[in-house]
Amino acid sequence: MAKILVNNSGPLEGEVKISGAKNAVLPLMAATLLTPDTCVIDDVPDLSDVMVMRKMLESFGAVVSMSDPGKLSVNAAEITTVEGDAELVSQMRASTMAMGPLLARCGKVVMPLPGGCTIGKRPIDLHLKGFKALGATVTEDLENSSIIIEAPKGGLVGDAIYLDFPSVGATENILMAAALAKGPTILENAAKEPEIVDLANMLNKMGAKIKGAGTDTIRITGVDELSGAIHTVIPDRIECGTFMLAAAITRGKVLIRNGIPGHVRPIIAKLKECGVSVNVDEEGILVDATKGNLVATDIKTLPYPGFPTDIQSPFMAFLTTVEGTSVVRETVFENRFMHVVELNRMGADISTDNSREATIPGGKQLHGAKVRSTDLRAGAAMVLAGLVATGTTEVSEIYHIERGYEDFVGKFKSLGADLMRVEEHDV
Ligand code: UD1
């Protein structure tokens, strides 16, 4: 298994270009199952999650090709099976994005559940609630640890759906299913993330009738069929935030190109509260942490447009280095503080009184240690911490990082970071 070795690097300097968004491209790829025509997606990042989704599409019978780097063509003229591959689903939860398109187009989908989750429980109860509202029946196949979702004879029928929580994945799945349902669907308390807007834009290019994406009420008028489309993925706001924090934690100065400032507003606001200078112009987002004393701030994660949960761990790494004590509250996920133990191995001294709130004393000089990349974003947080720690930090389980960051090590190196990817037997 590969690792990343990170050495204390001094201030990062230079410019970096943000890639297409992982969380946008996965549902866009799933949406190609809605049409027998060819769809072309541009700016597709080179990520292991994209490879898994590609295999998933191929497992359903789609023909997928990548003619130029980043240009992905999918033709799902023939759907050869509606049964999801258990191995692929266990590798990536976003595989469940195929449920909505297959249900709408083929009238049935069989989806293995990762970790043997039962119906009615998280993480997909809201997705299922939406499908049921459109007339589908949901049956649990205990023996095969999967669920069978079937549309009524004559297909899905639009309805009013209220989400108890603005789940990103549920909103996307319901959008795709309702796009081919009969009549209107009104989705209330929908997620408002930019990735939802990107999906709705591509679906509308395919002939769907979706209004209101990006607000909490989305209106979908079902159509009989969808056609192919050419679409460019939006830039990755989480990668953008990660590089903003890389500049901040190293007290460096980095120009971030291709990020959309409106998508990272809460990160800009919180960095400014800490005393980091952030300037936006036509060149990009310039993050300058070279001057002045940086101070503590409090963070509370929320659905968009609130502070993104995916930036919580990189921001926490940064907060260990500023003056004063910060409090971070996680409200989106129940257990997203696994990086606390790892940061503490590096001398951070963070305390958590429950799985929702962490207190971070600032002004710490972190030291190198052997740490784990406990999830995708936590892995990025460990690398950020390693950039300012004394000695060498050894980050293991970096397959998590490679799921979601394109050319992670290369981009950091281009900014002057001292890090390298090694295979375990080289260490
Ligand atoms: C997406 C992102 C992920 C991000 C998250 C929140 C992708 C591929 N991933 O994940 O990076 O961290 O949004 O911004 O886009 N929930 C339920 N029932 C459901 C669905 C979700 O209770 O049916 C709960 C989850 O357990 C979690 C919360 O809702 O506590 C948020 O989940 P959701 O918005 O669905 O996130 P994902 O779409 O899985």
XYZ file of C-alpha atoms and ligand atoms in Angstrom:
466
model
C 0.000 0.000 0.000
C 1.266 3.441 -0.895
C 2.106 6.193 1.599
C 2.940 9.872 1.409
C 6.016 11.155 3.239
C 5.768 14.859 4.064
C 8.569 17.063 5.341
C 8.388 20.522 6.858
C 8.159 22.663 3.750
C 8.110 26.355 4.619
C 5.629 28.738 2.962
C 4.012 27.354 -0.216
C 4.202 29.707 -3.162
C 3.000 29.762 -6.738
C -0.190 28.921 -8.561
C -2.337 25.848 -8.892
C -5.198 24.930 -11.227
C -8.295 23.289 -9.806
C -9.607 20.125 -11.498
C -13.181 19.075 -12.287
C -15.237 18.282 -9.193
C -15.341 14.687 -7.972
C -18.735 15.170 -6.364
C -20.169 16.625 -9.566
C -18.724 14.167 -12.053
C -19.981 11.013 -10.304
C -23.713 11.879 -10.577
C -23.131 13.284 -14.101
C -21.681 9.919 -15.110
C -24.660 8.126 -13.552
C -27.022 10.427 -15.494
C -25.669 9.056 -18.794
C -27.639 5.871 -18.026
C -30.850 7.839 -18.610
C -30.418 7.972 -22.383
C -29.562 5.589 -25.237
C -27.639 8.467 -26.872
C -23.990 9.338 -26.317
C -23.067 11.841 -23.618
C -19.678 13.552 -23.500
C -18.365 14.935 -20.229
C -15.368 17.304 -20.245
C -12.860 18.138 -17.486
C -13.308 14.730 -15.894
C -10.644 14.413 -13.175
C -8.297 11.425 -13.107
C -9.453 9.827 -9.829
C -9.944 6.291 -8.597
C -13.623 7.076 -7.790
C -14.136 8.028 -11.452
C -12.614 4.682 -12.458
C -15.015 2.853 -10.141
C -17.992 4.732 -11.593
C -16.738 3.947 -15.101
C -16.616 0.245 -14.238
C -20.085 0.550 -12.737
C -21.476 2.051 -15.978
C -19.736 -0.680 -17.989
C -21.184 -3.344 -15.708
C -24.673 -2.119 -16.714
C -23.752 -2.448 -20.407
C -22.613 1.102 -21.209
C -19.705 1.645 -23.599
C -17.292 4.136 -22.066
C -14.240 5.708 -23.685
C -11.747 8.443 -22.883
C -10.495 9.807 -26.221
C -8.528 12.773 -24.839
C -7.521 13.161 -21.200
C -10.532 14.434 -19.298
C -13.040 13.845 -22.126
C -15.287 10.941 -21.243
C -17.855 9.514 -23.676
C -20.593 7.211 -22.480
C -23.085 5.365 -24.617
C -25.693 3.375 -22.735
C -27.757 2.368 -25.792
C -28.192 -1.067 -24.296
C -28.651 -1.721 -20.610
C -27.685 -5.373 -20.197
C -28.445 -5.706 -16.472
C -30.091 -3.630 -13.749
C -28.189 -5.396 -10.972
C -25.420 -3.410 -9.301
C -22.057 -5.115 -8.795
C -21.614 -5.712 -5.045
C -17.837 -5.330 -5.183
C -18.043 -1.919 -6.901
C -20.784 -0.689 -4.576
C -18.695 -1.679 -1.559
C -15.788 0.353 -2.960
C -17.800 3.523 -3.441
C -21.070 4.611 -1.884
C -21.725 7.016 -4.775
C -22.385 3.917 -6.926
C -25.903 4.208 -5.527
C -26.308 7.190 -7.889
C -27.138 4.629 -10.569
C -30.406 3.781 -8.784
C -32.465 6.766 -9.977
C -31.478 6.537 -13.672
C -31.961 2.756 -13.942
C -35.260 2.811 -12.082
C -36.588 5.579 -14.339
C -35.334 4.133 -17.624
C -35.678 0.375 -17.049
C -38.381 0.249 -14.373
C -36.234 -1.785 -12.002
C -32.905 -1.722 -10.198
C -31.258 -4.134 -7.765
C -28.660 -2.452 -5.592
C -26.391 -4.183 -3.076
C -26.121 -2.247 0.155
C -22.668 -1.393 1.429
C -22.061 -2.788 4.920
C -25.397 -4.594 4.990
C -27.466 -1.493 5.830
C -31.133 -2.227 6.285
C -34.020 -0.417 4.671
C -35.278 2.594 6.551
C -31.901 3.251 8.053
C -29.240 5.537 6.776
C -27.559 6.161 4.477
C -30.185 5.861 1.744
C -33.575 6.046 3.463
C -34.203 9.479 1.921
C -33.350 8.211 -1.567
C -35.847 5.379 -1.071
C -38.466 7.744 0.344
C -38.220 9.722 -2.887
C -38.504 6.655 -5.123
C -41.520 5.426 -3.140
C -43.208 8.814 -3.547
C -42.810 8.350 -7.312
C -44.710 5.069 -7.012
C -41.830 2.588 -6.710
C -41.919 -0.429 -4.433
C -38.846 -1.244 -2.390
C -38.131 -4.799 -1.258
C -35.226 -5.960 0.822
C -33.406 -9.123 -0.294
C -31.847 -10.148 3.018
C -30.097 -13.189 1.576
C -28.166 -11.111 -0.944
C -27.993 -8.015 1.243
C -29.489 -5.882 -1.503
C -32.643 -3.950 -2.258
C -34.943 -4.341 -5.211
C -36.660 -1.181 -6.402
C -39.418 -1.462 -8.972
C -41.474 1.153 -10.764
C -45.221 0.579 -11.137
C -46.570 -0.704 -14.462
C -46.577 2.312 -16.753
C -43.564 3.881 -15.012
C -42.841 6.365 -12.251
C -45.345 9.140 -11.576
C -44.338 12.582 -10.298
C -45.400 13.717 -6.833
C -44.563 16.143 -4.022
C -41.541 15.025 -1.973
C -40.236 16.621 1.208
C -36.749 15.636 2.345
C -36.312 15.493 6.131
C -32.689 16.535 5.591
C -31.285 18.198 2.448
C -29.258 15.143 1.427
C -27.055 15.725 -1.599
C -27.219 12.143 -2.852
C -30.984 11.817 -2.322
C -31.637 15.092 -4.157
C -29.523 13.894 -7.101
C -31.114 10.460 -7.270
C -34.625 11.909 -7.108
C -33.823 14.521 -9.792
C -32.690 11.773 -12.156
C -35.660 9.497 -11.438
C -38.227 12.308 -11.695
C -36.733 13.535 -14.985
C -38.346 10.534 -16.747
C -41.440 10.223 -14.511
C -44.928 11.135 -15.700
C -46.019 14.654 -14.781
C -44.601 17.112 -12.264
C -42.503 16.441 -9.163
C -41.903 19.092 -6.521
C -38.903 18.377 -4.308
C -38.875 20.418 -1.114
C -36.008 20.927 1.342
C -33.723 19.845 -1.497
C -29.946 20.136 -1.203
C -28.606 23.359 -2.758
C -24.997 22.342 -3.468
C -23.374 23.561 -6.723
C -23.061 19.889 -7.745
C -26.891 19.688 -7.783
C -27.032 22.698 -10.100
C -24.400 21.107 -12.355
C -26.428 17.898 -12.567
C -29.653 19.798 -13.320
C -27.842 21.773 -16.038
C -26.674 18.596 -17.743
C -30.090 16.944 -17.394
C -31.729 20.028 -18.939
C -29.263 19.838 -21.862
C -30.424 16.228 -22.262
C -34.012 17.490 -22.581
C -35.184 17.354 -18.953
C -37.405 20.091 -17.545
C -35.931 21.059 -14.183
C -36.349 24.444 -12.508
C -35.103 25.748 -9.199
C -31.909 23.701 -8.755
C -29.723 25.590 -6.279
C -32.769 26.575 -4.197
C -34.579 24.395 -1.669
C -37.556 23.794 -3.990
C -36.895 22.011 -7.266
C -39.654 21.504 -9.839
C -39.240 18.704 -12.333
C -41.681 18.094 -15.187
C -41.148 14.561 -16.429
C -40.430 13.932 -20.118
C -40.806 10.713 -22.165
C -37.164 10.434 -23.155
C -33.812 12.130 -22.813
C -31.109 12.568 -25.428
C -27.312 12.904 -25.393
C -25.477 16.039 -24.285
C -22.024 17.580 -24.038
C -21.224 18.988 -20.636
C -18.207 20.358 -18.736
C -17.866 19.513 -15.041
C -17.684 22.431 -12.578
C -14.365 22.982 -10.741
C -13.892 21.162 -7.444
C -14.728 23.540 -4.582
C -13.303 21.127 -2.003
C -9.964 20.855 -3.811
C -10.025 24.651 -4.053
C -10.608 24.938 -0.291
C -7.830 22.442 0.397
C -5.274 24.570 -1.489
C -6.557 27.730 0.218
C -5.778 26.004 3.511
C -2.408 24.792 2.239
C -1.442 28.424 1.687
C -2.842 29.425 5.085
C -1.270 26.686 7.210
C 2.201 27.182 5.680
C 1.873 31.010 5.842
C 2.387 31.008 2.111
C 0.943 32.814 -0.886
C -0.905 30.807 -3.533
C -2.942 31.873 -6.561
C -5.734 29.390 -7.199
C -6.912 29.298 -10.795
C -10.188 27.851 -12.040
C -11.930 27.889 -8.629
C -15.368 29.514 -8.439
C -15.197 32.087 -5.606
C -18.963 31.951 -5.034
C -18.672 28.231 -4.244
C -16.078 28.744 -1.475
C -17.574 31.812 0.228
C -17.728 30.301 3.743
C -14.088 29.196 3.489
C -13.018 32.667 2.350
C -15.036 34.236 5.196
C -13.533 31.966 7.858
C -9.966 32.427 6.596
C -10.479 36.186 6.691
C -11.745 35.930 10.280
C -8.441 34.256 11.110
C -6.518 37.131 9.525
C -5.613 35.520 6.196
C -5.798 37.832 3.186
C -7.985 36.470 0.375
C -8.395 38.462 -2.845
C -10.503 37.499 -5.800
C -9.958 38.878 -9.305
C -10.115 37.612 -12.875
C -6.824 35.716 -12.364
C -8.253 33.603 -9.563
C -8.319 33.433 -5.773
C -5.139 34.756 -4.163
C -4.603 33.475 -0.620
C -1.852 35.339 1.206
C -0.957 34.303 4.744
C 2.547 35.783 4.749
C 1.722 38.805 6.924
C 0.335 39.356 10.410
C -0.672 37.145 13.301
C -3.328 34.574 12.554
C -5.997 33.983 15.192
C -8.600 31.371 16.190
C -12.166 31.128 14.918
C -15.131 28.787 15.396
C -16.553 26.598 12.627
C -19.941 24.926 12.286
C -20.467 22.637 9.306
C -23.804 22.894 7.499
C -25.388 21.944 4.186
C -24.532 24.391 1.365
C -24.271 27.393 1.455
C -22.983 26.765 4.993
C -19.420 25.746 5.827
C -18.674 22.441 4.006
C -18.166 19.336 6.114
C -15.545 18.192 3.598
C -13.288 21.114 4.576
C -13.755 20.609 8.323
C -10.678 18.409 8.812
C -8.241 20.483 6.678
C -9.469 23.618 8.500
C -8.950 21.914 11.851
C -5.339 21.145 10.940
C -4.855 24.861 10.183
C -6.508 25.935 13.466
C -3.864 24.047 15.499
C -1.328 26.611 14.243
C -3.114 29.925 14.979
C -3.236 31.992 18.179
C -6.074 31.137 20.599
C -8.606 28.340 20.986
C -11.137 27.364 18.309
C -14.270 25.226 18.479
C -15.370 23.105 15.527
C -18.904 21.728 15.440
C -19.832 19.020 12.931
C -23.566 18.924 12.212
C -23.741 17.083 8.860
C -22.156 13.725 9.727
C -22.378 11.889 13.033
C -18.826 10.662 13.226
C -16.438 12.849 11.337
C -13.695 13.465 13.906
C -11.495 10.449 13.198
C -8.672 12.800 12.194
C -8.573 14.223 15.746
C -6.701 11.162 17.042
C -4.252 11.440 14.155
C -3.645 15.188 14.654
C -3.121 14.522 18.359
C -0.416 11.988 17.464
C 1.350 14.993 15.941
C 0.996 16.995 19.179
C -2.245 18.883 18.509
C -3.946 18.288 21.922
C -7.489 18.559 20.507
C -10.318 17.431 22.811
C -13.786 16.196 21.853
C -16.536 15.955 24.459
C -18.759 14.088 21.994
C -18.603 13.171 18.335
C -19.982 16.572 17.353
C -17.724 19.180 18.940
C -13.952 19.585 19.069
C -11.884 22.165 20.947
C -8.613 23.057 19.270
C -5.931 24.861 21.229
C -3.855 26.927 18.816
C -0.199 27.892 18.712
C 1.015 24.301 18.464
C 4.261 23.237 16.859
C 3.214 19.905 15.381
C 5.778 17.146 15.066
C 6.120 14.455 12.429
C 4.491 11.087 13.186
C 3.048 8.011 11.541
C -0.595 8.890 10.865
C -3.500 7.386 8.949
C -5.588 8.916 6.234
C -8.829 7.892 7.955
C -10.956 9.232 5.091
C -10.473 11.240 1.923
C -10.496 14.726 3.430
C -8.819 13.639 6.670
C -5.939 12.391 4.507
C -5.564 15.858 3.006
C -5.631 17.313 6.534
C -2.749 15.037 7.566
C -0.649 16.160 4.624
C -1.359 19.824 5.459
C -0.313 19.186 9.064
C 2.829 17.417 7.830
C 3.846 20.480 5.804
C 4.302 22.491 9.029
C 5.338 19.705 11.425
C 8.938 19.213 12.416
C 10.608 16.192 10.863
C 8.818 13.735 8.609
C 5.146 12.791 8.662
C 4.235 9.429 7.215
C 0.633 9.325 5.962
C -0.690 5.815 5.320
C -3.885 4.591 3.622
C -3.541 7.257 0.951
C -5.856 5.379 -1.394
C -8.496 7.541 0.294
C -6.725 10.696 -0.945
C -6.409 9.258 -4.450
C -10.167 8.639 -4.562
C -10.806 12.365 -4.696
C -7.739 14.531 -5.456
C -6.257 14.610 -8.967
C -2.433 14.652 -9.064
C -2.372 15.457 -5.343
C 1.383 15.073 -4.792
C 2.296 16.735 -8.124
C 0.196 19.819 -7.417
C 1.652 20.237 -3.915
C 5.195 19.787 -5.242
C 4.606 22.501 -7.832
C 3.986 24.897 -4.910
C 7.273 23.952 -3.246
C 5.989 21.301 -0.843
C 8.484 18.640 0.170
C 6.524 15.400 -0.098
C 6.703 12.136 -1.971
C 4.541 9.113 -2.670
C 6.193 5.815 -1.829
C 5.115 2.220 -1.914
C 5.009 0.670 1.553
C 7.976 -1.661 0.922
C 10.154 1.401 0.106
C 9.593 2.922 3.569
C -22.144 14.134 -0.535
C -20.690 14.220 -0.931
C -19.794 14.231 0.304
C -20.234 15.322 1.279
C -21.720 15.225 1.585
C -22.225 16.381 2.437
C -20.737 13.067 -3.067
C -20.288 11.899 -3.872
N -20.370 13.095 -1.759
O -22.311 12.877 0.126
O -18.459 14.482 -0.125
O -19.502 15.192 2.489
O -22.471 15.218 0.350
O -21.933 17.593 1.847
O -21.345 13.990 -3.567
N -28.486 10.891 5.169
C -29.567 10.221 5.680
N -30.360 9.509 4.821
C -30.137 9.459 3.483
C -29.032 10.157 2.972
C -28.218 10.871 3.843
O -29.812 10.246 6.867
O -30.913 8.809 2.764
C -27.599 11.637 6.100
C -26.151 11.129 6.068
O -25.969 10.028 6.899
C -25.391 12.356 6.535
C -26.203 13.499 5.932
O -27.487 12.980 5.636
O -25.403 12.449 7.934
C -25.580 14.097 4.690
O -25.516 13.125 3.682
P -25.675 13.472 2.133
O -25.962 14.921 1.950
O -26.622 12.500 1.531
O -24.206 13.180 1.613
P -23.772 12.294 0.393
O -24.635 12.579 -0.790
O -23.591 10.884 0.826
